[in-house]
PDB file of C-alpha atoms in Angstrom:
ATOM      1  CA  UNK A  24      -5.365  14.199  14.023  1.00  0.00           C
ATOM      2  CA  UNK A  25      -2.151  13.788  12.282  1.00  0.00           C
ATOM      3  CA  UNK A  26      -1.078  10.468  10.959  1.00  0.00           C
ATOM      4  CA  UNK A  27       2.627  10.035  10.362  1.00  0.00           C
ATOM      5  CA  UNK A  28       4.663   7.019   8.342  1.00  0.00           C
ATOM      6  CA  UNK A  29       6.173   4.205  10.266  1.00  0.00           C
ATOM      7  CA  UNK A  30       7.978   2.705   7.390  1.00  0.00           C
ATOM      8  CA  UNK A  31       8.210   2.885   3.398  1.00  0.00           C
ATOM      9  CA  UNK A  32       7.404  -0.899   3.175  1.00  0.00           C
ATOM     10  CA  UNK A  33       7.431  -3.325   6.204  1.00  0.00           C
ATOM     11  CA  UNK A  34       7.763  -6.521   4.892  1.00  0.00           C
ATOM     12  CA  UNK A  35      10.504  -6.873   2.444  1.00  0.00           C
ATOM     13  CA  UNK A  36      13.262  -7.220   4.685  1.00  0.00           C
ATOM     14  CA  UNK A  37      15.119 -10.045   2.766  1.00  0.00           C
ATOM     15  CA  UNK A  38      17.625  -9.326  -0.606  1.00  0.00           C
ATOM     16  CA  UNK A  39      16.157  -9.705  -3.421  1.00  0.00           C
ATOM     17  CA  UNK A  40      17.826 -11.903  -6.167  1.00  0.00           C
ATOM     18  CA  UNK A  41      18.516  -9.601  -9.094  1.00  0.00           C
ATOM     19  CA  UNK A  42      17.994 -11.080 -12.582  1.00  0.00           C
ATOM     20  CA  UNK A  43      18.214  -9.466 -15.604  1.00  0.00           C
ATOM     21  CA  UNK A  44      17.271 -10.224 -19.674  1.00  0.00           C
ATOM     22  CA  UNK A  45      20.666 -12.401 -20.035  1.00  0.00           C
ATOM     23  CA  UNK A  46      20.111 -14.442 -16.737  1.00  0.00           C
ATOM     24  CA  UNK A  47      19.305 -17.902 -16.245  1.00  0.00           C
ATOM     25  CA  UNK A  48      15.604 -18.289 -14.539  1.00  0.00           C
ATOM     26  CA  UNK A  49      14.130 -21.536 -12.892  1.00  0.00           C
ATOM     27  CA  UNK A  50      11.876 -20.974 -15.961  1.00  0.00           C
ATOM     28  CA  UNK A  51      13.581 -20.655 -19.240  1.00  0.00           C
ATOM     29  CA  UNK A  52      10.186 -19.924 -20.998  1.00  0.00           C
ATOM     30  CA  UNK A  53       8.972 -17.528 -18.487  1.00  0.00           C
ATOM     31  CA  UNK A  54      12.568 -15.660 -18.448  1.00  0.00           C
ATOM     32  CA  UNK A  55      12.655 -15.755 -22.562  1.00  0.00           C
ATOM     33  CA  UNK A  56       9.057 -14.093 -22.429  1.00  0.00           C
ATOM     34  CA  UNK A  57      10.314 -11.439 -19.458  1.00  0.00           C
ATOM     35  CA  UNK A  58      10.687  -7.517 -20.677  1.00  0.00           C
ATOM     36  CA  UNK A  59      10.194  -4.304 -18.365  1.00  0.00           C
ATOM     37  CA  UNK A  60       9.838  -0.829 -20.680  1.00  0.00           C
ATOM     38  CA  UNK A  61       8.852   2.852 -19.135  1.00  0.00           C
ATOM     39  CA  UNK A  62       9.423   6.167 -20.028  1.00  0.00           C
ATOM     40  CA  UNK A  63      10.131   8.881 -18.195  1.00  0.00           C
ATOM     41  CA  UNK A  64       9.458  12.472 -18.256  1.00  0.00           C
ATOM     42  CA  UNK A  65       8.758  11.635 -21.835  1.00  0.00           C
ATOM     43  CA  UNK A  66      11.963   9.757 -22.616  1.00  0.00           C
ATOM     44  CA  UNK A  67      12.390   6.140 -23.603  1.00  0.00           C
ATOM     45  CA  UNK A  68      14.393   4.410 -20.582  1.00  0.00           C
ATOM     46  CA  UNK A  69      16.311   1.163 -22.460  1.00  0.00           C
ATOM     47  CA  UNK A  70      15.455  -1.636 -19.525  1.00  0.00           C
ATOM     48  CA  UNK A  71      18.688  -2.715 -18.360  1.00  0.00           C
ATOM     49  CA  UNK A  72      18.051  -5.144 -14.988  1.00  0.00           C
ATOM     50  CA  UNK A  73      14.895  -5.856 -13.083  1.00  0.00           C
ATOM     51  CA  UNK A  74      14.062  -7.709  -9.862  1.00  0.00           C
ATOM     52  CA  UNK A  75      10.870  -8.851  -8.024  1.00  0.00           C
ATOM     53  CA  UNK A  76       9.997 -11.126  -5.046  1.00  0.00           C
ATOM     54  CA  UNK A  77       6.751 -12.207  -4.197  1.00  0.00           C
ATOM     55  CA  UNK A  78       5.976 -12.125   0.115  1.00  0.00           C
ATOM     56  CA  UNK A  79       2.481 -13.828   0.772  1.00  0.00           C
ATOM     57  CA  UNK A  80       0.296 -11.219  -0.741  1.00  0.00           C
ATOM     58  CA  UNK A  81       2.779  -8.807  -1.146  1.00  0.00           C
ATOM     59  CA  UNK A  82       4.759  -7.878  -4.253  1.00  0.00           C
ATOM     60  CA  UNK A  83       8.057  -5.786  -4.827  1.00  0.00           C
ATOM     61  CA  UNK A  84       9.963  -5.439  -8.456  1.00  0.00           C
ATOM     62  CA  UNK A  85      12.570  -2.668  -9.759  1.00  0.00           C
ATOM     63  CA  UNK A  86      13.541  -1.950 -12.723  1.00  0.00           C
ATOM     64  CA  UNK A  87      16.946  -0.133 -13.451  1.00  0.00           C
ATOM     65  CA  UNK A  88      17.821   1.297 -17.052  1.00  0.00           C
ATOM     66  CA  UNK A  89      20.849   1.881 -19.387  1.00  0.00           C
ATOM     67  CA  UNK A  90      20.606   5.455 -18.806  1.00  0.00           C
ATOM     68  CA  UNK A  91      20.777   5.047 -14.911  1.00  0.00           C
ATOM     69  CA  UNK A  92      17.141   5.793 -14.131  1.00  0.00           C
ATOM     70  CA  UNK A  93      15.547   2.849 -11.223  1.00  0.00           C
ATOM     71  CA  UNK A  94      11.650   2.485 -11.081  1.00  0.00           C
ATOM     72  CA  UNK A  95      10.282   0.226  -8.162  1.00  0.00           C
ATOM     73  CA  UNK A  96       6.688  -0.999  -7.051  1.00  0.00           C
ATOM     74  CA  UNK A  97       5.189  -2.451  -4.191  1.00  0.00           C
ATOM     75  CA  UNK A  98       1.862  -3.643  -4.626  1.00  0.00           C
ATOM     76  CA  UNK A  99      -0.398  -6.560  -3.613  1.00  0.00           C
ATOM     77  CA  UNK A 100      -2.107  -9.526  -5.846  1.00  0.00           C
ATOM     78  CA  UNK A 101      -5.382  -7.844  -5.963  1.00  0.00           C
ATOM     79  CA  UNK A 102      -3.429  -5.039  -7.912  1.00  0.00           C
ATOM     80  CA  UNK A 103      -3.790  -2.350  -5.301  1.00  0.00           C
ATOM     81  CA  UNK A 104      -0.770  -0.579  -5.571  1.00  0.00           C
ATOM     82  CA  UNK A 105       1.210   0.794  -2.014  1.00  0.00           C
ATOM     83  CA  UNK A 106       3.856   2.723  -3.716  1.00  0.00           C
ATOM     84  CA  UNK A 107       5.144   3.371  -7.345  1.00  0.00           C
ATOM     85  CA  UNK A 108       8.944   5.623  -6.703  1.00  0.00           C
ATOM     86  CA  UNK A 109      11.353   6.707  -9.134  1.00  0.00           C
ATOM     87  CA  UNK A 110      15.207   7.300  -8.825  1.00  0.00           C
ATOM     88  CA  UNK A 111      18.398   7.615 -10.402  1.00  0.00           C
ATOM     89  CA  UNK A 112      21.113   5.010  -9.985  1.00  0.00           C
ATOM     90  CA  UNK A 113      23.965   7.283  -9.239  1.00  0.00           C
ATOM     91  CA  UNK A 114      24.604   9.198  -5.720  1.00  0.00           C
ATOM     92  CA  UNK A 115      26.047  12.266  -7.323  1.00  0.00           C
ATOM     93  CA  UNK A 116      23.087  12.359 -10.058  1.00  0.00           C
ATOM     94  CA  UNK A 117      21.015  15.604  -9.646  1.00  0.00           C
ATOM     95  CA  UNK A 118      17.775  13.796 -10.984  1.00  0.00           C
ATOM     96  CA  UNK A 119      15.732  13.796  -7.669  1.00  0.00           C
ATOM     97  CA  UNK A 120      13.736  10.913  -6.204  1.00  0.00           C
ATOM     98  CA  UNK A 121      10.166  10.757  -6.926  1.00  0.00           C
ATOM     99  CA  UNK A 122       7.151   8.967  -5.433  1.00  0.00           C
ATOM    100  CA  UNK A 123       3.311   8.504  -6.589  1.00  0.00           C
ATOM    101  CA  UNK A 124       0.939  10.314  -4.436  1.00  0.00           C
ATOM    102  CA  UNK A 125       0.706   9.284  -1.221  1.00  0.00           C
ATOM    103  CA  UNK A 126      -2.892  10.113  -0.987  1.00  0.00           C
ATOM    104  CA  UNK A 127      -5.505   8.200  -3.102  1.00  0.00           C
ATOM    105  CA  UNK A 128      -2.681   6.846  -5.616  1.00  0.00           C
ATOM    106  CA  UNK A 129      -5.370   5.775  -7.967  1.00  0.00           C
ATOM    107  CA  UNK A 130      -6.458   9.318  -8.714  1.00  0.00           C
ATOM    108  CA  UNK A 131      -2.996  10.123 -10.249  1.00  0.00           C
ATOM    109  CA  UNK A 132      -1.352   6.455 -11.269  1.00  0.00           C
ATOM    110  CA  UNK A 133      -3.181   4.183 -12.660  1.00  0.00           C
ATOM    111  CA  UNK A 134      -1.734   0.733 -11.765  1.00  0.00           C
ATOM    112  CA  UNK A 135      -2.998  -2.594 -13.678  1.00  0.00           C
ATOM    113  CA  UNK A 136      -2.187  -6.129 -12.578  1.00  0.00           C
ATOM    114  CA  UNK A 137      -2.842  -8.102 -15.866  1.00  0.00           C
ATOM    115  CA  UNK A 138      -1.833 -11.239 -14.372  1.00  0.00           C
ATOM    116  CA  UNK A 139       0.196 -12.862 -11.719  1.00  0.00           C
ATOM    117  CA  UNK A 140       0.900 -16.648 -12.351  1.00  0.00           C
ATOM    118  CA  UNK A 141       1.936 -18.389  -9.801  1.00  0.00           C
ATOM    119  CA  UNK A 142       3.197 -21.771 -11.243  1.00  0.00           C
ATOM    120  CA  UNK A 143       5.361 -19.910 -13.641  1.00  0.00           C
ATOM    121  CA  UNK A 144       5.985 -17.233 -11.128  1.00  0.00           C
ATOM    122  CA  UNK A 145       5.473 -14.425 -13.244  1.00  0.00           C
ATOM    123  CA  UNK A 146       4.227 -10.626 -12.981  1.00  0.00           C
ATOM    124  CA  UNK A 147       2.558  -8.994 -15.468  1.00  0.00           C
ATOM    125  CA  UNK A 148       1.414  -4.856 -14.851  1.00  0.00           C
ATOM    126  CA  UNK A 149       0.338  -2.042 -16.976  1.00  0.00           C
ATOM    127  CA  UNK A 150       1.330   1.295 -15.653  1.00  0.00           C
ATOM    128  CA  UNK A 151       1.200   5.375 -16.228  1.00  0.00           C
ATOM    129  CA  UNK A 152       1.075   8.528 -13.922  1.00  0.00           C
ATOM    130  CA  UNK A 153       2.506  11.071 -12.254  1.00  0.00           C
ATOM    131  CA  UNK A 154       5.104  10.664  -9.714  1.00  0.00           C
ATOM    132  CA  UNK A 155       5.640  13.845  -7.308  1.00  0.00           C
ATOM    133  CA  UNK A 156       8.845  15.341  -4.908  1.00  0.00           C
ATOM    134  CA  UNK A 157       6.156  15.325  -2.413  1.00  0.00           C
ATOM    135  CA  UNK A 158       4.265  12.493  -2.133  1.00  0.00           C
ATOM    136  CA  UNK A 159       1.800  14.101  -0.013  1.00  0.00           C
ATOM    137  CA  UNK A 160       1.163  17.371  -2.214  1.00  0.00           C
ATOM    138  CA  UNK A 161      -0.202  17.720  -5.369  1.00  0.00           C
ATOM    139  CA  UNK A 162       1.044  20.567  -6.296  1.00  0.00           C
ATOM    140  CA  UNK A 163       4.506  19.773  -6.063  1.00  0.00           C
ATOM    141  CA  UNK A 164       7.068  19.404  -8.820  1.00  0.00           C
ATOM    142  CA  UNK A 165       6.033  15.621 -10.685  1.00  0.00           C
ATOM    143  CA  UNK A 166       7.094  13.786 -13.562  1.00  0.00           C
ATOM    144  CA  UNK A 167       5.180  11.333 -15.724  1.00  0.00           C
ATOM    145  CA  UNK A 168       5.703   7.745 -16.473  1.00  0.00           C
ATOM    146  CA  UNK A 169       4.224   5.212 -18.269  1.00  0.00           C
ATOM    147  CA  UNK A 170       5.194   1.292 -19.221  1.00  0.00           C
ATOM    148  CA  UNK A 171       4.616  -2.034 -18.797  1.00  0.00           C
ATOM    149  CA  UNK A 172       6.649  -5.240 -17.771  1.00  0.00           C
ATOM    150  CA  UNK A 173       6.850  -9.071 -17.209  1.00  0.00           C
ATOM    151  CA  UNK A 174       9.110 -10.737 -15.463  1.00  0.00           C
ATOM    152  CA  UNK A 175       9.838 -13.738 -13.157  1.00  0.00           C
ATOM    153  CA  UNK A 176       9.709 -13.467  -9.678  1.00  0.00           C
ATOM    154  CA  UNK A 177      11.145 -14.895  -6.503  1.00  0.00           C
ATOM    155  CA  UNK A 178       8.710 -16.715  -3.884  1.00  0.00           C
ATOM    156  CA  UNK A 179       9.912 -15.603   0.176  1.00  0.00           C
ATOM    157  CA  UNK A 180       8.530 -16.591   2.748  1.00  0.00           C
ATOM    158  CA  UNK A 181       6.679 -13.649   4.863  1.00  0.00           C
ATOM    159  CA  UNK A 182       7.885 -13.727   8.601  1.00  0.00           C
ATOM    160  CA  UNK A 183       4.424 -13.334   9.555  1.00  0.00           C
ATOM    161  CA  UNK A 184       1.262 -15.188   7.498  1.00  0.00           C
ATOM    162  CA  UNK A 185      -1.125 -13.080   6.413  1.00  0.00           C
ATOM    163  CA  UNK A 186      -0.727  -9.501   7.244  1.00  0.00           C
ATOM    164  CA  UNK A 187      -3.795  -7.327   6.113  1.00  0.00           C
ATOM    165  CA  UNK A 188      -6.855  -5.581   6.325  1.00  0.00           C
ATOM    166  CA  UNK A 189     -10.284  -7.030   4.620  1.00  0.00           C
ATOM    167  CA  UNK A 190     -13.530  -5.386   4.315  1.00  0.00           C
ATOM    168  CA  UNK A 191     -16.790  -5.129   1.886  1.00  0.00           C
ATOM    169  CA  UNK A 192     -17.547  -1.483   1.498  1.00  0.00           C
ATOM    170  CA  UNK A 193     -20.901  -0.855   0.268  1.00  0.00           C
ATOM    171  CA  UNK A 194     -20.758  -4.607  -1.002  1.00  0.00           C
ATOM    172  CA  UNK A 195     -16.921  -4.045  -2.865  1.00  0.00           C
ATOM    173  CA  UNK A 196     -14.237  -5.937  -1.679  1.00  0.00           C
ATOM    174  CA  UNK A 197     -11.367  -3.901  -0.112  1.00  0.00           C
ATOM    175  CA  UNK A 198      -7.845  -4.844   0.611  1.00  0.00           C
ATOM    176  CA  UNK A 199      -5.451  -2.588   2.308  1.00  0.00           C
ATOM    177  CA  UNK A 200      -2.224  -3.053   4.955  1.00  0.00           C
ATOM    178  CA  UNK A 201      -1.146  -0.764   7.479  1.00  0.00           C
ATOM    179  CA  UNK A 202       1.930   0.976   7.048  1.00  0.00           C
ATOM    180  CA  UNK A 203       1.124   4.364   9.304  1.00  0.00           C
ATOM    181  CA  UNK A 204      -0.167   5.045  13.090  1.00  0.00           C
ATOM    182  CA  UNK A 205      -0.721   7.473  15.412  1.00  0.00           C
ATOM    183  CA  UNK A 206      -1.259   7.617  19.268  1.00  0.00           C
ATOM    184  CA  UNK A 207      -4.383   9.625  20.029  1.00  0.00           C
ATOM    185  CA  UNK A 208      -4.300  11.870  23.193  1.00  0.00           C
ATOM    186  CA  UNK A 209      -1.209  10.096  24.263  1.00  0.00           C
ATOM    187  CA  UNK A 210      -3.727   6.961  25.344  1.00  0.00           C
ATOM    188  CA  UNK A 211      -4.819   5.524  21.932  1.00  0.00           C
ATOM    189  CA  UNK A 212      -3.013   3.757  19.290  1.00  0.00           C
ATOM    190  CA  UNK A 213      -3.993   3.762  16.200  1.00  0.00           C
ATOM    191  CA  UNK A 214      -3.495   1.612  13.274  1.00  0.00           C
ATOM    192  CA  UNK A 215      -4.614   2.791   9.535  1.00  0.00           C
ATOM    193  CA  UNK A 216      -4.638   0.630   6.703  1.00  0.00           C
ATOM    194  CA  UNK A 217      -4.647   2.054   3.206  1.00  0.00           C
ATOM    195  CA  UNK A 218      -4.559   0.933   0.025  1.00  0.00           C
ATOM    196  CA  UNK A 219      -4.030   3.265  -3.440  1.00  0.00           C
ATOM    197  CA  UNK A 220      -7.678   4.132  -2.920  1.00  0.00           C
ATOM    198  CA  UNK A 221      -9.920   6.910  -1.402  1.00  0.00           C
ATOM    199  CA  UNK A 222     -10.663   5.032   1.929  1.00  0.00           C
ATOM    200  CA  UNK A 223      -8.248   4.502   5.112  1.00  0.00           C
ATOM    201  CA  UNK A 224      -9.640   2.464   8.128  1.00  0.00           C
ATOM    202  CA  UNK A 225      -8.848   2.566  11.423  1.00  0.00           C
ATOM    203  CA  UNK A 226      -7.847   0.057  13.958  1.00  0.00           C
ATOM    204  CA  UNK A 227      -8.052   1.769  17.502  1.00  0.00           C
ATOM    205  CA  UNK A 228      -7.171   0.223  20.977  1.00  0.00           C
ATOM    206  CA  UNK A 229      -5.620   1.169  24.280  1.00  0.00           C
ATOM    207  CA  UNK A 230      -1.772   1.647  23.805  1.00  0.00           C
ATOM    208  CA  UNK A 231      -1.398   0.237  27.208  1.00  0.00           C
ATOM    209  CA  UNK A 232      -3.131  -3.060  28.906  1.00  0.00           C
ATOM    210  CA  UNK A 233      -5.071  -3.087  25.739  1.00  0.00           C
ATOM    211  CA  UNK A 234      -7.947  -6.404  25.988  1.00  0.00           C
ATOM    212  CA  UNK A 235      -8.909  -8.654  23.732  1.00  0.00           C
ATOM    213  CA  UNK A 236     -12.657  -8.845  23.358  1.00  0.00           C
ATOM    214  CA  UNK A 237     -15.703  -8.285  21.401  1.00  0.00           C
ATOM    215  CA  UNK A 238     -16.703  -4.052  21.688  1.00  0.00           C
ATOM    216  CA  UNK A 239     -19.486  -2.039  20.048  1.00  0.00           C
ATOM    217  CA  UNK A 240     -18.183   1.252  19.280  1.00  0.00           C
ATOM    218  CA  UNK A 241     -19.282   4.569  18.134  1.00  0.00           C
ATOM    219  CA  UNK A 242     -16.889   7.328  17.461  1.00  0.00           C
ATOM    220  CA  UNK A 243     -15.946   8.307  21.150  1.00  0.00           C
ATOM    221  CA  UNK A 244     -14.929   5.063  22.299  1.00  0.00           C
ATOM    222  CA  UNK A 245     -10.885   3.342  23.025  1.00  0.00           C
ATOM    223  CA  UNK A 246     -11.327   0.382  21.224  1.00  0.00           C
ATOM    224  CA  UNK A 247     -13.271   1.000  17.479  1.00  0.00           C
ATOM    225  CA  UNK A 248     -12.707   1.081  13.722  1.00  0.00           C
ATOM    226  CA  UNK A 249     -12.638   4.771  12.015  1.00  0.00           C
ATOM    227  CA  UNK A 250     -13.149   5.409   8.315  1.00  0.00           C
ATOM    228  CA  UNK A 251     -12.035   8.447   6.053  1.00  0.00           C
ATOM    229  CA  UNK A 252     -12.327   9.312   3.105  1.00  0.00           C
ATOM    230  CA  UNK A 253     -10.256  11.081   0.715  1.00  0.00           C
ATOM    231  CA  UNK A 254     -11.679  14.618  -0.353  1.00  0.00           C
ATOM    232  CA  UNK A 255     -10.012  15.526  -3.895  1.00  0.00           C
ATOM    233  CA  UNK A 256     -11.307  19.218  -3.711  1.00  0.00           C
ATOM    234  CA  UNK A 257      -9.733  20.072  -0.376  1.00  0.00           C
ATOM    235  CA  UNK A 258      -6.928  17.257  -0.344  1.00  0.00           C
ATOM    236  CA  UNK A 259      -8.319  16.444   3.336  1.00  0.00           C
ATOM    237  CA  UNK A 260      -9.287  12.961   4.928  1.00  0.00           C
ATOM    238  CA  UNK A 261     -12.379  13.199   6.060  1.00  0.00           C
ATOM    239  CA  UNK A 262     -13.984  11.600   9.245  1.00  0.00           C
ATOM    240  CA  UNK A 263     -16.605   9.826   9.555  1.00  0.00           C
ATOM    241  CA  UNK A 264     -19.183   8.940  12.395  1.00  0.00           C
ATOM    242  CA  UNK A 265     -19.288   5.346  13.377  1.00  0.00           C
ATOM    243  CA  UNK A 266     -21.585   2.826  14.704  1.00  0.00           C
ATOM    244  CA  UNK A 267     -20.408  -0.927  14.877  1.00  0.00           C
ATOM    245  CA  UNK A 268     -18.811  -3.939  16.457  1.00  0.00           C
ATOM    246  CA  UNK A 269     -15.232  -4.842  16.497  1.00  0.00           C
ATOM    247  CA  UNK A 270     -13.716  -8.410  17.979  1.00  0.00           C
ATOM    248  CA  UNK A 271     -10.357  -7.962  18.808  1.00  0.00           C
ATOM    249  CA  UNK A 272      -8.999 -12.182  19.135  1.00  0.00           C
ATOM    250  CA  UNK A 273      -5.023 -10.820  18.878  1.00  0.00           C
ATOM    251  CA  UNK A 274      -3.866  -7.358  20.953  1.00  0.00           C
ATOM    252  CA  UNK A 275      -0.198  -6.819  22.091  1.00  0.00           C
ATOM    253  CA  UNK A 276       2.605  -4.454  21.355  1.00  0.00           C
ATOM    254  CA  UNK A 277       3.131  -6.520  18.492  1.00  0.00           C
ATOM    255  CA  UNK A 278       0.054  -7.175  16.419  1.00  0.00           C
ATOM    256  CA  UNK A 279      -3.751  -6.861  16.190  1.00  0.00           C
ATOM    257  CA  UNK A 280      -5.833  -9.405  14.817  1.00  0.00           C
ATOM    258  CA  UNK A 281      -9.918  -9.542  14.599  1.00  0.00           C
ATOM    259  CA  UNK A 282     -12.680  -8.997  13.129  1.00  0.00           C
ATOM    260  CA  UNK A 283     -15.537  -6.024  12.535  1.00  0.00           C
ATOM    261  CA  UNK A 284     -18.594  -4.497  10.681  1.00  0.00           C
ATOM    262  CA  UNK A 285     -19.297  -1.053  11.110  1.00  0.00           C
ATOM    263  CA  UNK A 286     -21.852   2.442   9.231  1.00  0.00           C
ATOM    264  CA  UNK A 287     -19.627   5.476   8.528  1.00  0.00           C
ATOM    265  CA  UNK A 288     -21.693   8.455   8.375  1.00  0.00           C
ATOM    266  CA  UNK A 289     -20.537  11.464   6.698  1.00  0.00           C
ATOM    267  CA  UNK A 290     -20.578  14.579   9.453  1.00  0.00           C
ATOM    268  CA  UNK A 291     -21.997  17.266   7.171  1.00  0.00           C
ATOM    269  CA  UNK A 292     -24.084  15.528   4.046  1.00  0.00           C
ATOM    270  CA  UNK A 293     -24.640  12.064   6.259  1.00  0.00           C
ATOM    271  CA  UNK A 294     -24.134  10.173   4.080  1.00  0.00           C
ATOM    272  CA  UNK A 295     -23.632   6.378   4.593  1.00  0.00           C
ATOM    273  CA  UNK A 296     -21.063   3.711   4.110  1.00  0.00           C
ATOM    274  CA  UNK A 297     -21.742  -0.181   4.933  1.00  0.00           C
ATOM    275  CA  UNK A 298     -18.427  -1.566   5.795  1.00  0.00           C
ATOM    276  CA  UNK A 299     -19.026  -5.272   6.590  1.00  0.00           C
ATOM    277  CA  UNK A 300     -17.363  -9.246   6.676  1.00  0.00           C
ATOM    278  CA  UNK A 301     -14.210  -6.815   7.941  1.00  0.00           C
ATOM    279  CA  UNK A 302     -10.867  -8.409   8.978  1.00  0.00           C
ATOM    280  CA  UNK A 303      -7.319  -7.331  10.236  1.00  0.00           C
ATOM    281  CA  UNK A 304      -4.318  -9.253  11.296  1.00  0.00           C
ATOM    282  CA  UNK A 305      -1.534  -5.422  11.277  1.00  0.00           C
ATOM    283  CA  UNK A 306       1.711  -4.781  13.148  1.00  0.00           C
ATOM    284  CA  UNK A 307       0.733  -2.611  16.133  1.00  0.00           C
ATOM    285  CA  UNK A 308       4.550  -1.588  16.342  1.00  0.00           C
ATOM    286  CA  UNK A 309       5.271   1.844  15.596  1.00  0.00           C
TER     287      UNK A 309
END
């Protein structure tokens, strides 16, 4: 099964306002307060400009530096991080663009929200990791980076409320969003959500005169939740076998909302994973 990306980041479609050290802010505490520092590669980058908006649950800030080196982050407010890339600010630079793995992010970058205040509307994160040419090989060429920032951030309005995936694995809250799908045997579409974690889960339906409706499921049926997991040693998803119930209240070529509880089963140690009180609202286009 091969899972392919739809799109880098599917909500941010507005500008963002740029404000930098010497700008005015809404807060002139908060704005006074406001720094963004990383290194790269070793090497102190001076912080120049940095941006951020805030979409729902969803947050997006960049950071550009004197020496022409940009640093951008999309994450969510329970500090899973989506994407950490790294870039320089001129076309005819040969410094190349660099992303944080793709697979289980946390294994490599370690991301830390230390706060998020919302009547302020501030960001504060802890960062450091490697950041590879291939996102979805670790053995590629990488870079390390490491810094920390605070700054103010602008509040837009997402176009659609509260886009997500929600589950308790083996009791642990879990908060992902889709941003990749497949279609299985050209019949079965398939939405994963992620998050910078080991675990993706799967939202499966009919890709044509899909029903809403309440469905148990194991692993050979149309509509069903999968689970994998992340195997560092062969840097391979695994599959897992699964038993459960899914309730889909919202299927259409545009988005799938519901509900669902489901056991994974490992298929060689078996292994088992609760996965319970799960919700999704995703975009099914792709």
């Amino acid at each position: 099964m091969t899972k392919f990306k739809v799109i880098v980041f599917v909500l941010f479609t507005a500008f963002i306002s740029s404000c930098s050290s010497n700008d005015s802010n809404d807060d002139e505490n908060s704005s006074a307060e406001a720094y963004f520092n990383f290194t790269y590669d070793g090497k102190v980058q001076t912080a120049k400009t940095w941006e951020a908006q805030k979409q729902g649950d969803f947050i997006e800030v960049l950071g550009t530096s004197q020496e022409g080196m940009a640093i951008g982050f999309k994450f969510n407010i329970y500090g899973n991080l989506y994407q950490a890339t790294t870039n320089p600010t001129s076309v005819t630079s040969q410094i190349p663009w660099l992303v944080a793995s793709e697979n289980f992010t946390s294994n490599t970058f370690t991301f830390t929200l230390e706060n998020l205040n919302t009547t302020d509307k501030t960001v504060q994160v802890k960062f450091s990791g490697k950041v590879y040419e291939n996102g979805y090989d670790y053995e590629s060429d990488f870079v390390n980076v490491s810094g920390s920032f605070k700054v103010p951030y602008k509040d837009i309005t997402p176009e659609i409320e509260g886009l997500g995936t929600f589950a308790k694995i083996d009791g642990k809250d879990w908060h992902g969003l889709a941003f990749e799908g497949t279609i299985e045997n050209q019949e079965t579409k398939i939405i994963y959500a992620q998050n910078d974690g080991e675990y993706t889960i799967g939202i499966a339906f009919p890709d044509y005169e899909a029903k809403t409706g309440t469905y148990n499921f194991t692993s050979n049926n149309t509509y069903r939740i999968s689970f994998q997991k992340y195997d560092v040693a062969t840097h391979e998803d695994v599959t897992y076998d699964v038993s459960g119930t899914v309730t889909f209240t919202t299927l259409n070529d545009y988005l799938a909302a519901g509900t669902f509880s489901l056991t994974a089963t490992h298929p060689v140690t078996k292994a088992k994973i609760v996965i319970s009180n799960g919700t999704f609202k995703e975009s099914a286009e792709f």
